[in-house]
Amino acid sequence: MFTMEIVANYPLKNHNTFGISAFAKEFIQVHTIAELAETLKENQGKKLFILGGGSNMLLTQDIDALVIHVDLKGKEIVKNENGYAEVKAMAGENWHEFVQYCISNNLGGLENLSLIPGNVGTTPIQNIGAYGTEIKDTFVCCEAMNIATQEIKTFTKEECQFAYRESIFKGALKNQYIIVSVTFRLTTENHKINTSYGDIAAELTKNNIVIPTIKDVSAAVTAIRQSKLPDPKELGNSGSFFKNPIITSEEFEKAYLLHPTMPHYTVSDTEVKVPAGWLIEQSGFKGKRFGDAGVHAKQALVLVNYGNATGQQMLDLSKNIQETVYKNFGIRIEAEVNII
């Protein structure tokens, strides 16, 4: 039995972290795998839109489809041996709460990904990452339901084809599967503490922490993110709006000659990553506001809705930023957020 029936013309303002006002033609919330399968089976032929935490999308229009809100809950340690534990979480679990659950159980590996908005089920799609860590580093497998057949398939790390903010679910299998659970392999002892990226070491030093625990790292990452990123409940946003561009060494050298203060990270012998936030800030957008659409004053990667911006106004701002950055630096930056 469904705990919620299909509702017509359903408001989505509270289901996207940008706080954009948009409506779903039809909406249903599913709480179990059986409900999800039944919903898919009974609505074959309809246009579908799968909704998780609503944290990585920009709604530029109403959704002319049946929106299925995946609200599957549950988490458990399924294996614990030889210094490692495998932890399985259902797709509807809040990501940050899941990270805190792991830390409270002394499970290491996800602490650098603290306070990233969204739900567990969408993390592999984007191969989310922050502060030198990505989902693929601890990922074991995910279970996903075939939308057409309702069969559950288990995808290994190799089958997910992870890349920088990419996976097979954004590529060859886009709109074919719904992730229902994700399993991670985490350390139970001898945790691999990663404090080399970003401001983590400085934050730990500030707090007089010399030998940090995974809890310390999580607290440091949380403090850094809170100092730079607005709470979506208070100011609509989707975290980092743009990917950090990875360009060829030749392209970088050309840009670097003109802009010798440009920060950069070597990715390989032929590729260099440049911080998009720096490019945007140098282009004069940091803290700028265009009506209710703006760029956050503390982090230029973050676009914000000051109240009543439409999705189209947010999109127009993002395009303006992309064009200006390209004009200034000859570097193209891509949206990390899914434009709907």
Short mmCIF file of C-alpha atoms in Angstrom, two decimals:
data_model
loop_
_atom_site.label_atom_id
_atom_site.label_comp_id
_atom_site.label_asym_id
_atom_site.label_seq_id
_atom_site.Cartn_x
_atom_site.Cartn_y
_atom_site.Cartn_z
CA MET A 1 0.00 0.00 0.00
CA PHE A 2 1.21 3.50 -0.81
CA THR A 3 1.59 5.91 2.09
CA MET A 4 1.03 8.73 -0.40
CA GLU A 5 -0.98 8.83 -3.59
CA ILE A 6 -0.12 10.70 -6.78
CA VAL A 7 -0.80 14.42 -6.33
CA ALA A 8 -1.39 16.77 -9.28
CA ASN A 9 0.23 20.20 -9.70
CA TYR A 10 2.53 19.71 -6.72
CA PRO A 11 4.78 22.60 -5.53
CA LEU A 12 8.52 21.79 -5.58
CA LYS A 13 9.83 24.92 -3.80
CA ASN A 14 10.64 22.87 -0.68
CA HIS A 15 12.13 20.02 -2.73
CA ASN A 16 15.04 21.91 -4.29
CA THR A 17 17.81 23.59 -2.31
CA PHE A 18 17.77 26.66 -4.59
CA GLY A 19 14.22 27.30 -3.31
CA ILE A 20 12.99 27.88 -6.85
CA SER A 21 9.22 28.03 -7.26
CA ALA A 22 8.18 25.34 -9.76
CA PHE A 23 5.46 22.71 -9.99
CA ALA A 24 5.33 19.02 -10.83
CA LYS A 25 2.53 17.91 -13.15
CA GLU A 26 2.24 14.87 -10.84
CA PHE A 27 4.13 13.89 -7.68
CA ILE A 28 4.48 10.79 -5.53
CA GLN A 29 6.78 9.91 -2.64
CA VAL A 30 7.99 6.31 -2.34
CA HIS A 31 9.33 4.87 0.92
CA THR A 32 10.15 1.26 -0.01
CA ILE A 33 11.69 -0.61 -2.95
CA ALA A 34 8.33 -2.36 -3.44
CA GLU A 35 6.52 0.99 -3.67
CA LEU A 36 9.09 2.23 -6.19
CA ALA A 37 8.68 -0.88 -8.34
CA GLU A 38 4.88 -0.65 -8.21
CA THR A 39 4.93 3.06 -9.09
CA LEU A 40 7.17 2.43 -12.11
CA LYS A 41 5.07 -0.55 -13.24
CA GLU A 42 1.76 1.30 -12.95
CA ASN A 43 3.01 4.41 -14.74
CA GLN A 44 4.81 2.92 -17.73
CA GLY A 45 4.67 5.22 -20.73
CA LYS A 46 4.54 8.35 -18.59
CA LYS A 47 7.37 10.85 -18.55
CA LEU A 48 9.20 10.40 -15.25
CA PHE A 49 11.45 12.65 -13.19
CA ILE A 50 13.39 11.08 -10.32
CA LEU A 51 13.93 13.37 -7.32
CA GLY A 52 16.30 12.82 -4.41
CA GLY A 53 17.41 15.58 -2.05
CA GLY A 54 17.01 18.26 -4.73
CA SER A 55 20.51 19.56 -4.00
CA ASN A 56 22.19 19.35 -7.38
CA MET A 57 19.65 20.80 -9.75
CA LEU A 58 18.38 24.11 -11.02
CA LEU A 59 14.71 24.13 -11.98
CA THR A 60 14.18 26.55 -14.86
CA GLN A 61 10.60 25.46 -15.57
CA ASP A 62 7.71 23.38 -14.24
CA ILE A 63 8.23 19.62 -14.57
CA ASP A 64 5.80 18.17 -17.08
CA ALA A 65 6.15 14.64 -15.74
CA LEU A 66 5.42 12.33 -12.82
CA VAL A 67 7.99 13.31 -10.18
CA ILE A 68 8.97 10.30 -8.06
CA HIS A 69 10.53 11.40 -4.79
CA VAL A 70 12.79 8.54 -3.63
CA ASP A 71 12.55 8.53 0.17
CA LEU A 72 14.03 5.10 0.98
CA LYS A 73 15.50 5.05 4.51
CA GLY A 74 17.85 2.74 6.41
CA LYS A 75 21.55 2.18 7.08
CA GLU A 76 23.52 -0.76 8.47
CA ILE A 77 27.00 -2.20 8.83
CA VAL A 78 26.86 -5.33 6.67
CA LYS A 79 30.44 -6.58 7.13
CA ASN A 80 33.18 -5.90 9.66
CA GLU A 81 36.54 -7.64 9.39
CA ASN A 82 40.30 -7.07 9.05
CA GLY A 83 40.19 -3.37 9.87
CA TYR A 84 37.41 -2.55 7.41
CA ALA A 85 33.63 -2.36 7.54
CA GLU A 86 31.12 -2.28 4.71
CA VAL A 87 28.24 0.09 5.38
CA LYS A 88 25.06 0.11 3.31
CA ALA A 89 22.76 3.15 3.18
CA MET A 90 19.45 3.52 1.39
CA ALA A 91 19.10 6.23 -1.26
CA GLY A 92 16.85 8.57 0.74
CA GLU A 93 19.23 8.93 3.69
CA ASN A 94 20.54 12.47 4.18
CA TRP A 95 24.22 12.46 3.17
CA HIS A 96 25.66 14.53 6.04
CA GLU A 97 23.66 12.57 8.62
CA PHE A 98 25.04 9.35 7.12
CA VAL A 99 28.60 10.69 7.32
CA GLN A 100 28.02 11.57 11.00
CA TYR A 101 26.61 8.07 11.62
CA CYS A 102 29.81 6.58 10.17
CA ILE A 103 32.04 8.82 12.30
CA SER A 104 30.06 8.03 15.47
CA ASN A 105 30.73 4.33 14.71
CA ASN A 106 34.47 5.06 14.18
CA LEU A 107 34.28 4.35 10.46
CA GLY A 108 36.78 6.38 8.45
CA GLY A 109 36.87 7.51 4.84
CA LEU A 110 33.95 9.90 4.41
CA GLU A 111 34.92 12.61 6.90
CA ASN A 112 36.27 14.96 4.19
CA LEU A 113 32.83 14.84 2.55
CA SER A 114 31.01 16.27 5.59
CA LEU A 115 28.20 18.81 5.12
CA ILE A 116 27.74 18.21 1.39
CA PRO A 117 24.00 18.72 0.75
CA GLY A 118 21.80 16.00 -0.71
CA ASN A 119 20.98 12.34 -0.21
CA VAL A 120 23.03 9.14 -0.40
CA GLY A 121 21.40 7.90 -3.62
CA THR A 122 22.65 10.74 -5.78
CA THR A 123 26.27 10.67 -4.56
CA PRO A 124 27.52 8.05 -7.07
CA ILE A 125 25.78 9.73 -10.02
CA GLN A 126 27.93 12.81 -9.55
CA ASN A 127 30.92 11.05 -7.91
CA ILE A 128 30.75 13.85 -5.36
CA GLY A 129 34.02 15.08 -3.92
CA ALA A 130 35.61 17.66 -1.64
CA TYR A 131 38.91 18.31 0.11
CA GLY A 132 40.90 15.64 -1.71
CA THR A 133 38.31 12.85 -1.42
CA GLU A 134 35.71 11.44 -3.84
CA ILE A 135 32.95 8.86 -3.50
CA LYS A 136 34.89 6.42 -5.68
CA ASP A 137 37.64 6.21 -3.02
CA THR A 138 35.42 4.20 -0.63
CA PHE A 139 32.65 2.99 -2.97
CA VAL A 140 32.00 -0.77 -3.11
CA CYS A 141 28.77 -1.02 -5.10
CA CYS A 142 25.29 0.37 -5.52
CA GLU A 143 21.95 -1.29 -6.14
CA ALA A 144 19.82 0.32 -8.81
CA MET A 145 16.37 -0.42 -10.20
CA ASN A 146 15.91 -0.67 -13.95
CA ILE A 147 13.13 1.82 -14.73
CA ALA A 148 11.77 -0.26 -17.63
CA THR A 149 11.83 -3.72 -15.99
CA GLN A 150 11.92 -2.90 -12.24
CA GLU A 151 14.77 -5.40 -11.84
CA ILE A 152 17.49 -4.61 -9.31
CA LYS A 153 21.07 -4.67 -10.60
CA THR A 154 24.22 -4.32 -8.52
CA PHE A 155 26.87 -2.04 -10.04
CA THR A 156 30.52 -2.46 -9.00
CA LYS A 157 32.92 0.47 -8.82
CA GLU A 158 34.37 -0.49 -12.21
CA GLU A 159 30.91 -0.68 -13.80
CA CYS A 160 30.07 2.81 -12.53
CA GLN A 161 32.88 4.28 -14.69
CA PHE A 162 33.66 7.06 -12.23
CA ALA A 163 35.47 10.18 -13.42
CA TYR A 164 35.63 13.78 -12.15
CA ARG A 165 31.98 14.54 -11.22
CA GLU A 166 30.91 11.85 -13.70
CA SER A 167 29.61 8.28 -13.75
CA ILE A 168 27.82 5.89 -16.09
CA PHE A 169 24.54 7.16 -14.59
CA LYS A 170 25.20 10.59 -16.11
CA GLY A 171 26.39 9.02 -19.37
CA ALA A 172 25.47 5.76 -21.09
CA LEU A 173 22.81 4.77 -18.52
CA LYS A 174 21.27 8.20 -17.94
CA ASN A 175 17.54 7.97 -17.11
CA GLN A 176 17.63 4.16 -17.18
CA TYR A 177 18.20 3.33 -13.50
CA ILE A 178 17.23 4.59 -10.05
CA ILE A 179 19.83 4.03 -7.35
CA VAL A 180 18.19 2.49 -4.27
CA SER A 181 21.21 1.84 -2.02
CA VAL A 182 24.97 2.46 -1.84
CA THR A 183 27.62 0.41 0.00
CA PHE A 184 30.94 1.89 1.18
CA ARG A 185 34.12 0.22 2.49
CA LEU A 186 35.40 2.22 5.46
CA THR A 187 38.27 1.80 7.90
CA THR A 188 37.67 0.68 11.49
CA GLU A 189 41.29 1.25 12.57
CA ASN A 190 44.46 2.89 11.23
CA HIS A 191 42.34 5.57 9.55
CA LYS A 192 43.94 7.28 6.56
CA ILE A 193 43.65 10.90 7.69
CA ASN A 194 43.70 13.33 4.74
CA THR A 195 44.43 16.90 5.81
CA SER A 196 46.57 18.00 2.88
CA TYR A 197 43.86 19.64 0.79
CA GLY A 198 42.43 23.12 1.17
CA ASP A 199 42.24 24.78 4.57
CA ILE A 200 41.90 21.64 6.74
CA ALA A 201 45.41 21.78 8.23
CA ALA A 202 45.01 25.48 9.08
CA GLU A 203 41.64 24.83 10.74
CA LEU A 204 43.14 22.01 12.84
CA THR A 205 46.12 24.18 13.83
CA LYS A 206 43.71 26.95 14.86
CA ASN A 207 42.10 24.46 17.25
CA ASN A 208 45.49 23.21 18.55
CA ILE A 209 44.92 19.71 17.14
CA VAL A 210 48.20 18.00 16.30
CA ILE A 211 47.09 14.38 15.80
CA PRO A 212 43.58 14.65 14.31
CA THR A 213 40.92 11.96 14.51
CA ILE A 214 38.30 11.40 11.79
CA LYS A 215 35.91 13.35 14.04
CA ASP A 216 38.37 16.26 14.13
CA VAL A 217 38.69 16.26 10.34
CA SER A 218 34.90 16.18 9.92
CA ALA A 219 34.51 19.09 12.37
CA ALA A 220 37.21 21.06 10.51
CA VAL A 221 35.60 20.45 7.11
CA THR A 222 32.18 21.37 8.53
CA ALA A 223 33.55 24.62 10.00
CA ILE A 224 35.26 25.54 6.72
CA ARG A 225 32.14 24.81 4.67
CA GLN A 226 29.93 26.76 7.07
CA SER A 227 32.29 29.74 6.86
CA LYS A 228 32.18 29.76 3.04
CA LEU A 229 28.86 28.23 2.04
CA PRO A 230 25.40 29.50 2.93
CA ASP A 231 22.85 27.18 4.55
CA PRO A 232 20.27 26.39 1.81
CA LYS A 233 17.50 26.73 4.43
CA GLU A 234 18.52 30.38 4.86
CA LEU A 235 19.78 31.26 1.38
CA GLY A 236 18.85 29.14 -1.63
CA ASN A 237 21.85 27.50 -3.28
CA SER A 238 23.16 24.22 -4.61
CA GLY A 239 26.71 24.29 -3.30
CA SER A 240 29.36 24.55 -6.00
CA PHE A 241 27.57 25.53 -9.21
CA PHE A 242 30.57 24.97 -11.51
CA LYS A 243 33.17 22.25 -11.95
CA ASN A 244 36.83 23.14 -11.63
CA PRO A 245 38.00 23.06 -15.26
CA ILE A 246 40.62 20.51 -16.28
CA ILE A 247 42.55 21.87 -19.26
CA THR A 248 45.50 20.75 -21.34
CA SER A 249 49.01 21.78 -20.30
CA GLU A 250 49.24 23.86 -23.49
CA GLU A 251 46.02 25.73 -22.70
CA PHE A 252 47.21 26.31 -19.15
CA GLU A 253 50.61 27.64 -20.21
CA LYS A 254 48.95 30.09 -22.59
CA ALA A 255 46.64 31.37 -19.82
CA TYR A 256 49.41 31.34 -17.20
CA LEU A 257 51.64 33.58 -19.28
CA LEU A 258 48.94 36.26 -19.15
CA HIS A 259 47.87 35.52 -15.54
CA PRO A 260 50.96 34.38 -13.57
CA THR A 261 49.12 34.35 -10.21
CA MET A 262 46.65 31.70 -11.44
CA PRO A 263 46.46 28.85 -8.90
CA HIS A 264 46.60 25.35 -10.41
CA TYR A 265 46.96 21.66 -9.65
CA THR A 266 48.71 19.12 -11.87
CA VAL A 267 46.28 16.32 -12.78
CA SER A 268 48.56 14.36 -15.14
CA ASP A 269 51.48 14.87 -17.52
CA THR A 270 49.09 16.54 -19.96
CA GLU A 271 46.36 18.08 -17.79
CA VAL A 272 46.04 20.86 -15.22
CA LYS A 273 43.09 21.74 -12.95
CA VAL A 274 42.32 25.42 -12.33
CA PRO A 275 39.98 26.56 -9.51
CA ALA A 276 36.77 27.88 -11.08
CA GLY A 277 36.14 30.01 -8.00
CA TRP A 278 39.35 31.96 -8.65
CA LEU A 279 38.44 32.51 -12.31
CA ILE A 280 34.98 33.78 -11.33
CA GLU A 281 36.32 36.01 -8.56
CA GLN A 282 38.97 37.50 -10.87
CA SER A 283 36.20 38.20 -13.37
CA GLY A 284 34.52 40.44 -10.79
CA PHE A 285 31.46 38.36 -9.89
CA LYS A 286 32.13 37.49 -6.24
CA GLY A 287 29.43 39.05 -4.07
CA LYS A 288 27.63 40.56 -7.09
CA ARG A 289 23.84 40.56 -7.12
CA PHE A 290 21.51 40.79 -10.13
CA GLY A 291 18.03 41.19 -8.67
CA ASP A 292 17.49 38.14 -6.46
CA ALA A 293 20.10 36.07 -8.34
CA GLY A 294 23.64 36.48 -7.10
CA VAL A 295 27.12 35.13 -6.44
CA HIS A 296 27.92 34.40 -2.82
CA ALA A 297 30.14 36.96 -1.09
CA LYS A 298 32.36 34.32 0.56
CA GLN A 299 32.66 31.75 -2.24
CA ALA A 300 32.43 32.67 -5.91
CA LEU A 301 31.64 29.07 -6.93
CA VAL A 302 28.26 29.34 -5.22
CA LEU A 303 25.28 30.99 -6.92
CA VAL A 304 22.51 32.04 -4.55
CA ASN A 305 18.82 32.84 -4.67
CA TYR A 306 18.18 35.83 -2.43
CA GLY A 307 14.47 35.08 -2.32
CA ASN A 308 12.41 35.16 -5.46
CA ALA A 309 14.84 34.54 -8.32
CA THR A 310 13.47 32.32 -11.06
CA GLY A 311 15.42 29.37 -12.38
CA GLN A 312 15.84 31.19 -15.67
CA GLN A 313 17.39 34.20 -13.90
CA MET A 314 19.86 31.89 -12.14
CA LEU A 315 20.68 30.22 -15.46
CA ASP A 316 21.18 33.59 -17.19
CA LEU A 317 23.62 34.59 -14.43
CA SER A 318 25.56 31.34 -14.83
CA LYS A 319 25.83 31.86 -18.60
CA ASN A 320 27.03 35.43 -18.08
CA ILE A 321 29.75 34.09 -15.76
CA GLN A 322 30.79 31.38 -18.23
CA GLU A 323 31.04 33.83 -21.13
CA THR A 324 33.00 36.40 -19.10
CA VAL A 325 35.46 33.80 -17.76
CA TYR A 326 36.06 32.51 -21.28
CA LYS A 327 36.57 36.04 -22.60
CA ASN A 328 39.04 36.84 -19.79
CA PHE A 329 41.00 33.59 -19.59
CA GLY A 330 40.18 31.48 -22.66
CA ILE A 331 38.99 28.75 -20.26
CA ARG A 332 35.51 27.21 -20.41
CA ILE A 333 33.82 26.36 -17.11
CA GLU A 334 30.96 23.86 -17.00
CA ALA A 335 28.01 23.71 -14.66
CA GLU A 336 28.25 20.97 -12.04
CA VAL A 337 24.55 21.45 -11.27
CA ASN A 338 21.98 19.70 -13.47
CA ILE A 339 19.92 22.26 -15.40
CA ILE A 340 16.28 21.13 -15.63
#
